Amino acid sequence: MMACHMTLSVTSLNVSSNANSQDPIPSVFHKLQTCKSTKEIKKIQSLITKISSVQHTQQLLYTKIISLCSSPITSKEFSYVHSLFSQIHDPDISLCNSLIRCLLSSKCKENALLALLMHVEMMYKGLVLDKYTYPLVLNACVQLRELRHGRLLHSHVIKTGFALDLYVMNNLMRLYGVCGCVGSVRKVFDTSPERDLVSWTTLIQGYVDNGYLKEGVELFFEMIEDGLRADERMMVVVISSCAKLGDLRLGQKLHKYVQSHKLNFDVFLGNALVDMYLKCGESDIALNFFREMPTRNVISWNTLISGLAQRREFKQALSAFNEMQDQGVKPDENTLVGVLNSCSNLGALEVGKWVHTYIDRNQIQVAGYVGNALVDMYAKCGSMNDALSVFGSMNTKDVYSYTSVIVGLATHGKARIALNFFYKMLAVGIQPNGVTFVGVLTACSHGGLVEEGHKLFADMWKVHKLTPQIEHYGCMVDLLSRAGLIDEAVEFVENMPIEPDSSIWGSVLAACRIQGRVELAEHVTEKLVNIGSEKDGTYILMSNTYASVSKWRDALKVRRAMKRQKIKKVPGCSLIELDGVVSEFKKGDKAHPRSKDIYAMVEQLTLHSIGTEAFSNGSEPLIV
């Protein structure tokens, strides 16, 4: 077996420096060592075939392979390299490791599969694997989530004695963690004769990535008790677990650990802390820490913007985006999705259009999350034509694309068009999800399509195997109530397999008000009070129901009961976008910086519409 290494020279291949100047071999070696691609090597293939010496031919083949493996190669190039490898009579393990390492460097699944096939070939040829081979092949298994091949490797590791090698065992743990085998991760950890910080990090990562968040954090403290000191990478893993758990106290404890042990607040650790504080409901702390971060990248801004949006602090999310722009940080697709989500919820159409223009100007593909976010933004901002235009321009559409259009059309009262999109989605083979059916049933409700609604509701679980949730039952109750079928709606509610909530009974109560069904309204109100619903809406609906049939005394009793119990109506709010700035107004609100000017304008409008005499009553103008 040839004892060759990654770096070869003419001397290492026993080629005499005193060789005849006419000898072509040194020249060929030199050309091979400077080649950077298969294309260059093939140009000197004819020169190689002229060499008759078997020894020299083997050495040249070896040099060629090593030269090609110095940089990532495609699967097509590998077929040529493998053809050279097959001509080596007695390949050594170093050469095989170089081939596998080269394949894995591309991070391509196709090449990872070739690496596994290379391993099988090595076993077939009887090559003895070393401590470098096992981690390489395990890495290929990780890229492919190939558990069965990994277990085969595990058995070989035990048989060949490499279970004593820390690096091999850490890679085995990583494979089991990626494949979801938490028990196997723990077993390898427990049986490993040696453990280091990487071992603990891999163990904790295995638990956390598979949803065992509390157990992962507990292992962290177990490691600390064993006397090991965590590094920045481990703290990112553990703090991210706290973020998912929403455990602020634990998150603060970990933050103090970072400070007391003077760990480097790199961008990854900083991002994890910002994310943790946002998900634990501490937006102010997150913002303050974000501004103190020594270095920030686009992921830092994405963490802040998406975190604020998830907390429904949409105006702050847009402010953060504006600040990001001012600082010259280029947004990526994740940034744009977070911003568009905020625009959708605020009705900030102008900002959303600016984002759309930015996408077009930077030639970002309108597909996937970005395309879906654009469709959703336009639909929620009331611009269905733009939503449909974006939808039509998308080359690939998924269930979220169709759902955004269906929900948007349903909300705008375009029931039949919404259902046509639903049937088209089914025709192209895309399966609906629960949100799709919320849109479909809402369309039926707004369009008065009772029979079609019943059929689609039944198809949801009979055909599409989706279990109806409370929101789907709510849509059906709303459908029946809007159609004036109140008795059928009550019967439907009473036969529901899950406990109805306040929104469902609220739909029935609203229908009672419209049709003047006072007795039924009283019965529904009693149920709403018993389940602890929002009392202001319940009492107001009941009061309005009495008023609808001229039972003024009863309506007054309800209002007095509200006053006696100190129940205040939650004020509604309006959002207005002007020049890209979204302003929010509530009844009697004076928080706006230009509230005096606004109230003055309202007074002028009031004078203009109802005259000076009506205004003299002293009523304070209201901003609604």
mmCIF file of C-alpha atoms in Angstrom, residues 307-544:
data_model
loop_
_atom_site.group_PDB
_atom_site.id
_atom_site.type_symbol
_atom_site.label_atom_id
_atom_site.label_comp_id
_atom_site.label_asym_id
_atom_site.label_seq_id
_atom_site.Cartn_x
_atom_site.Cartn_y
_atom_site.Cartn_z
ATOM 1 C CA GLY A 307 -39.906 39.572 17.187
ATOM 2 C CA LEU A 308 -41.768 42.878 17.443
ATOM 3 C CA ALA A 309 -44.209 41.755 14.750
ATOM 4 C CA GLN A 310 -44.885 38.486 16.614
ATOM 5 C CA ARG A 311 -45.702 40.543 19.701
ATOM 6 C CA ARG A 312 -48.115 42.555 17.538
ATOM 7 C CA GLU A 313 -46.007 45.679 18.005
ATOM 8 C CA PHE A 314 -46.242 46.403 14.324
ATOM 9 C CA LYS A 315 -45.556 50.139 14.428
ATOM 10 C CA GLN A 316 -42.335 49.518 16.359
ATOM 11 C CA ALA A 317 -41.392 46.837 13.817
ATOM 12 C CA LEU A 318 -41.758 49.347 10.968
ATOM 13 C CA SER A 319 -39.789 51.929 12.958
ATOM 14 C CA ALA A 320 -36.995 49.388 13.364
ATOM 15 C CA PHE A 321 -37.072 48.762 9.612
ATOM 16 C CA ASN A 322 -36.788 52.504 8.932
ATOM 17 C CA GLU A 323 -33.806 52.680 11.296
ATOM 18 C CA MET A 324 -32.251 49.706 9.519
ATOM 19 C CA GLN A 325 -32.575 51.576 6.229
ATOM 20 C CA ASP A 326 -31.058 54.724 7.722
ATOM 21 C CA GLN A 327 -28.007 52.740 8.842
ATOM 22 C CA GLY A 328 -27.499 51.346 5.349
ATOM 23 C CA VAL A 329 -28.109 47.688 6.214
ATOM 24 C CA LYS A 330 -29.402 45.821 3.185
ATOM 25 C CA PRO A 331 -32.544 43.803 4.028
ATOM 26 C CA ASP A 332 -32.883 40.193 2.929
ATOM 27 C CA GLU A 333 -35.966 38.111 2.183
ATOM 28 C CA ASN A 334 -36.631 37.415 5.877
ATOM 29 C CA THR A 335 -36.583 41.138 6.619
ATOM 30 C CA LEU A 336 -39.085 41.843 3.880
ATOM 31 C CA VAL A 337 -41.450 39.109 5.074
ATOM 32 C CA GLY A 338 -41.427 40.570 8.607
ATOM 33 C CA VAL A 339 -42.065 44.083 7.295
ATOM 34 C CA LEU A 340 -44.864 42.939 4.980
ATOM 35 C CA ASN A 341 -46.473 41.080 7.895
ATOM 36 C CA SER A 342 -46.478 44.326 9.895
ATOM 37 C CA CYS A 343 -47.918 46.229 6.919
ATOM 38 C CA SER A 344 -50.680 43.627 6.617
ATOM 39 C CA ASN A 345 -51.779 44.075 10.218
ATOM 40 C CA LEU A 346 -51.534 47.862 10.180
ATOM 41 C CA GLY A 347 -53.093 48.353 6.760
ATOM 42 C CA ALA A 348 -49.929 50.238 5.775
ATOM 43 C CA LEU A 349 -50.426 49.936 2.036
ATOM 44 C CA GLU A 350 -47.913 52.625 1.037
ATOM 45 C CA VAL A 351 -45.090 51.005 2.995
ATOM 46 C CA GLY A 352 -46.075 47.632 1.531
ATOM 47 C CA LYS A 353 -45.925 49.072 -1.976
ATOM 48 C CA TRP A 354 -42.476 50.494 -1.243
ATOM 49 C CA VAL A 355 -41.322 46.999 -0.206
ATOM 50 C CA HIS A 356 -42.794 45.583 -3.428
ATOM 51 C CA THR A 357 -40.880 48.184 -5.450
ATOM 52 C CA TYR A 358 -37.701 47.320 -3.547
ATOM 53 C CA ILE A 359 -38.234 43.632 -4.379
ATOM 54 C CA ASP A 360 -38.632 44.414 -8.082
ATOM 55 C CA ARG A 361 -35.696 46.836 -8.156
ATOM 56 C CA ASN A 362 -33.363 44.277 -6.542
ATOM 57 C CA GLN A 363 -34.674 41.454 -8.744
ATOM 58 C CA ILE A 364 -35.755 39.360 -5.757
ATOM 59 C CA GLN A 365 -37.869 36.463 -6.935
ATOM 60 C CA VAL A 366 -41.546 36.873 -6.035
ATOM 61 C CA ALA A 367 -42.064 33.325 -4.837
ATOM 62 C CA GLY A 368 -42.231 31.330 -1.636
ATOM 63 C CA TYR A 369 -42.471 33.325 1.583
ATOM 64 C CA VAL A 370 -41.911 36.674 -0.119
ATOM 65 C CA GLY A 371 -44.619 36.136 -2.737
ATOM 66 C CA ASN A 372 -47.083 34.841 -0.164
ATOM 67 C CA ALA A 373 -46.370 37.779 2.147
ATOM 68 C CA LEU A 374 -46.996 40.230 -0.712
ATOM 69 C CA VAL A 375 -50.302 38.579 -1.607
ATOM 70 C CA ASP A 376 -51.372 38.608 2.052
ATOM 71 C CA MET A 377 -50.360 42.251 2.498
ATOM 72 C CA TYR A 378 -52.301 43.486 -0.518
ATOM 73 C CA ALA A 379 -55.345 41.399 0.426
ATOM 74 C CA LYS A 380 -55.430 42.664 4.022
ATOM 75 C CA CYS A 381 -54.846 46.243 2.901
ATOM 76 C CA GLY A 382 -57.904 46.038 0.637
ATOM 77 C CA SER A 383 -56.064 46.000 -2.688
ATOM 78 C CA MET A 384 -57.302 42.677 -4.095
ATOM 79 C CA ASN A 385 -56.382 43.572 -7.678
ATOM 80 C CA ASP A 386 -52.738 43.917 -6.662
ATOM 81 C CA ALA A 387 -52.974 40.712 -4.625
ATOM 82 C CA LEU A 388 -54.282 38.799 -7.626
ATOM 83 C CA SER A 389 -51.655 40.379 -9.868
ATOM 84 C CA VAL A 390 -48.823 39.192 -7.584
ATOM 85 C CA PHE A 391 -50.437 35.773 -7.288
ATOM 86 C CA GLY A 392 -50.633 35.472 -11.071
ATOM 87 C CA SER A 393 -46.958 36.423 -11.469
ATOM 88 C CA MET A 394 -45.734 33.690 -9.113
ATOM 89 C CA ASN A 395 -44.133 30.780 -10.962
ATOM 90 C CA THR A 396 -44.676 28.366 -8.101
ATOM 91 C CA LYS A 397 -47.661 28.491 -5.796
ATOM 92 C CA ASP A 398 -48.283 26.512 -2.625
ATOM 93 C CA VAL A 399 -51.139 26.116 -0.163
ATOM 94 C CA TYR A 400 -50.193 29.409 1.540
ATOM 95 C CA SER A 401 -50.377 31.318 -1.754
ATOM 96 C CA TYR A 402 -53.880 30.035 -2.490
ATOM 97 C CA THR A 403 -54.997 30.448 1.112
ATOM 98 C CA SER A 404 -53.975 34.125 1.183
ATOM 99 C CA VAL A 405 -56.019 34.790 -1.970
ATOM 100 C CA ILE A 406 -59.022 32.773 -0.761
ATOM 101 C CA VAL A 407 -59.111 34.465 2.658
ATOM 102 C CA GLY A 408 -58.666 37.892 1.058
ATOM 103 C CA LEU A 409 -61.482 37.375 -1.452
ATOM 104 C CA ALA A 410 -63.749 35.938 1.248
ATOM 105 C CA THR A 411 -63.144 38.938 3.506
ATOM 106 C CA HIS A 412 -63.992 41.290 0.630
ATOM 107 C CA GLY A 413 -67.259 39.495 -0.057
ATOM 108 C CA LYS A 414 -66.095 37.837 -3.287
ATOM 109 C CA ALA A 415 -67.495 34.461 -2.230
ATOM 110 C CA ARG A 416 -67.859 32.747 -5.586
ATOM 111 C CA ILE A 417 -64.430 33.866 -6.836
ATOM 112 C CA ALA A 418 -62.862 32.654 -3.575
ATOM 113 C CA LEU A 419 -64.461 29.231 -4.006
ATOM 114 C CA ASN A 420 -63.315 29.071 -7.622
ATOM 115 C CA PHE A 421 -59.734 29.542 -6.429
ATOM 116 C CA PHE A 422 -60.287 26.784 -3.878
ATOM 117 C CA TYR A 423 -61.519 24.330 -6.503
ATOM 118 C CA LYS A 424 -58.645 25.330 -8.810
ATOM 119 C CA MET A 425 -56.197 24.623 -5.983
ATOM 120 C CA LEU A 426 -57.636 21.135 -5.579
ATOM 121 C CA ALA A 427 -57.485 20.586 -9.348
ATOM 122 C CA VAL A 428 -53.724 21.275 -9.437
ATOM 123 C CA GLY A 429 -53.142 18.815 -6.606
ATOM 124 C CA ILE A 430 -52.493 21.183 -3.691
ATOM 125 C CA GLN A 431 -54.051 19.976 -0.449
ATOM 126 C CA PRO A 432 -55.793 22.602 1.712
ATOM 127 C CA ASN A 433 -54.986 23.184 5.380
ATOM 128 C CA GLY A 434 -57.068 24.403 8.302
ATOM 129 C CA VAL A 435 -56.618 28.087 7.453
ATOM 130 C CA THR A 436 -57.743 27.438 3.873
ATOM 131 C CA PHE A 437 -61.039 26.094 5.192
ATOM 132 C CA VAL A 438 -61.479 29.117 7.431
ATOM 133 C CA GLY A 439 -61.331 31.212 4.253
ATOM 134 C CA VAL A 440 -63.617 28.853 2.332
ATOM 135 C CA LEU A 441 -66.273 28.740 5.083
ATOM 136 C CA THR A 442 -66.023 32.513 5.559
ATOM 137 C CA ALA A 443 -66.696 32.918 1.834
ATOM 138 C CA CYS A 444 -69.788 30.728 2.155
ATOM 139 C CA SER A 445 -70.911 32.759 5.176
ATOM 140 C CA HIS A 446 -70.522 36.119 3.440
ATOM 141 C CA GLY A 447 -72.119 34.772 0.267
ATOM 142 C CA GLY A 448 -75.082 33.073 1.986
ATOM 143 C CA LEU A 449 -74.040 29.703 0.480
ATOM 144 C CA VAL A 450 -75.541 27.487 3.186
ATOM 145 C CA GLU A 451 -75.716 24.180 1.320
ATOM 146 C CA GLU A 452 -72.230 24.544 -0.170
ATOM 147 C CA GLY A 453 -70.899 25.503 3.245
ATOM 148 C CA HIS A 454 -72.369 22.351 4.799
ATOM 149 C CA LYS A 455 -70.828 20.211 2.062
ATOM 150 C CA LEU A 456 -67.395 21.802 2.339
ATOM 151 C CA PHE A 457 -67.455 21.471 6.132
ATOM 152 C CA ALA A 458 -68.188 17.757 5.750
ATOM 153 C CA ASP A 459 -65.494 17.380 3.067
ATOM 154 C CA MET A 460 -62.987 18.886 5.442
ATOM 155 C CA TRP A 461 -62.802 15.749 7.564
ATOM 156 C CA LYS A 462 -64.298 13.154 5.201
ATOM 157 C CA VAL A 463 -62.192 13.938 2.126
ATOM 158 C CA HIS A 464 -59.217 15.958 3.351
ATOM 159 C CA LYS A 465 -58.841 14.247 6.765
ATOM 160 C CA LEU A 466 -58.647 17.561 8.619
ATOM 161 C CA THR A 467 -60.170 17.743 12.094
ATOM 162 C CA PRO A 468 -62.391 20.850 12.425
ATOM 163 C CA GLN A 469 -61.221 23.268 15.112
ATOM 164 C CA ILE A 470 -63.174 25.848 17.076
ATOM 165 C CA GLU A 471 -62.681 28.476 14.348
ATOM 166 C CA HIS A 472 -64.281 26.192 11.729
ATOM 167 C CA TYR A 473 -67.319 25.566 13.930
ATOM 168 C CA GLY A 474 -67.475 29.316 14.471
ATOM 169 C CA CYS A 475 -67.613 29.861 10.703
ATOM 170 C CA MET A 476 -70.508 27.397 10.407
ATOM 171 C CA VAL A 477 -72.441 29.095 13.215
ATOM 172 C CA ASP A 478 -71.815 32.458 11.560
ATOM 173 C CA LEU A 479 -72.998 31.000 8.224
ATOM 174 C CA LEU A 480 -76.273 29.783 9.706
ATOM 175 C CA SER A 481 -76.794 32.933 11.790
ATOM 176 C CA ARG A 482 -76.215 35.286 8.854
ATOM 177 C CA ALA A 483 -78.682 33.245 6.804
ATOM 178 C CA GLY A 484 -81.309 33.778 9.513
ATOM 179 C CA LEU A 485 -81.300 30.088 10.541
ATOM 180 C CA ILE A 486 -80.879 30.837 14.232
ATOM 181 C CA ASP A 487 -82.575 27.688 15.524
ATOM 182 C CA GLU A 488 -80.361 25.549 13.282
ATOM 183 C CA ALA A 489 -77.351 27.499 14.543
ATOM 184 C CA VAL A 490 -78.249 26.815 18.185
ATOM 185 C CA GLU A 491 -78.806 23.132 17.432
ATOM 186 C CA PHE A 492 -75.441 23.006 15.658
ATOM 187 C CA VAL A 493 -73.718 24.570 18.675
ATOM 188 C CA GLU A 494 -75.351 22.201 21.132
ATOM 189 C CA ASN A 495 -74.201 19.171 19.099
ATOM 190 C CA MET A 496 -70.596 20.332 18.727
ATOM 191 C CA PRO A 497 -68.011 17.758 19.885
ATOM 192 C CA ILE A 498 -65.959 20.540 21.488
ATOM 193 C CA GLU A 499 -66.998 23.171 24.025
ATOM 194 C CA PRO A 500 -68.231 26.346 22.265
ATOM 195 C CA ASP A 501 -66.413 29.551 23.184
ATOM 196 C CA SER A 502 -67.590 33.140 23.484
ATOM 197 C CA SER A 503 -67.073 33.916 19.783
ATOM 198 C CA ILE A 504 -69.513 31.175 18.763
ATOM 199 C CA TRP A 505 -72.229 32.225 21.210
ATOM 200 C CA GLY A 506 -71.481 35.846 20.267
ATOM 201 C CA SER A 507 -72.398 35.071 16.629
ATOM 202 C CA VAL A 508 -75.737 33.657 17.789
ATOM 203 C CA LEU A 509 -76.370 36.675 20.037
ATOM 204 C CA ALA A 510 -75.647 39.085 17.180
ATOM 205 C CA ALA A 511 -78.161 37.209 14.992
ATOM 206 C CA CYS A 512 -80.716 37.414 17.801
ATOM 207 C CA ARG A 513 -80.335 41.186 17.828
ATOM 208 C CA ILE A 514 -80.894 41.401 14.075
ATOM 209 C CA GLN A 515 -84.027 39.236 14.197
ATOM 210 C CA GLY A 516 -85.333 40.476 17.532
ATOM 211 C CA ARG A 517 -85.192 37.073 19.271
ATOM 212 C CA VAL A 518 -85.186 38.451 22.805
ATOM 213 C CA GLU A 519 -85.816 35.249 24.775
ATOM 214 C CA LEU A 520 -83.120 33.345 22.934
ATOM 215 C CA ALA A 521 -80.789 36.324 23.337
ATOM 216 C CA GLU A 522 -81.334 36.227 27.124
ATOM 217 C CA HIS A 523 -80.542 32.502 27.138
ATOM 218 C CA VAL A 524 -77.359 33.054 25.095
ATOM 219 C CA THR A 525 -76.319 36.008 27.273
ATOM 220 C CA GLU A 526 -76.577 33.811 30.353
ATOM 221 C CA LYS A 527 -74.281 31.264 28.717
ATOM 222 C CA LEU A 528 -71.794 33.964 27.746
ATOM 223 C CA VAL A 529 -71.667 35.325 31.294
ATOM 224 C CA ASN A 530 -71.200 31.800 32.689
ATOM 225 C CA ILE A 531 -68.193 31.072 30.482
ATOM 226 C CA GLY A 532 -66.594 34.374 31.462
ATOM 227 C CA SER A 533 -66.621 36.100 28.104
ATOM 228 C CA GLU A 534 -65.716 39.754 27.586
ATOM 229 C CA LYS A 535 -68.618 41.295 29.427
ATOM 230 C CA ASP A 536 -68.683 44.657 27.682
ATOM 231 C CA GLY A 537 -69.542 43.128 24.287
ATOM 232 C CA THR A 538 -72.082 40.719 25.772
ATOM 233 C CA TYR A 539 -73.977 43.427 27.706
ATOM 234 C CA ILE A 540 -73.931 45.863 24.803
ATOM 235 C CA LEU A 541 -75.302 43.252 22.398
ATOM 236 C CA MET A 542 -78.051 42.361 24.875
ATOM 237 C CA SER A 543 -78.891 46.029 25.400
ATOM 238 C CA ASN A 544 -79.070 46.568 21.639
#
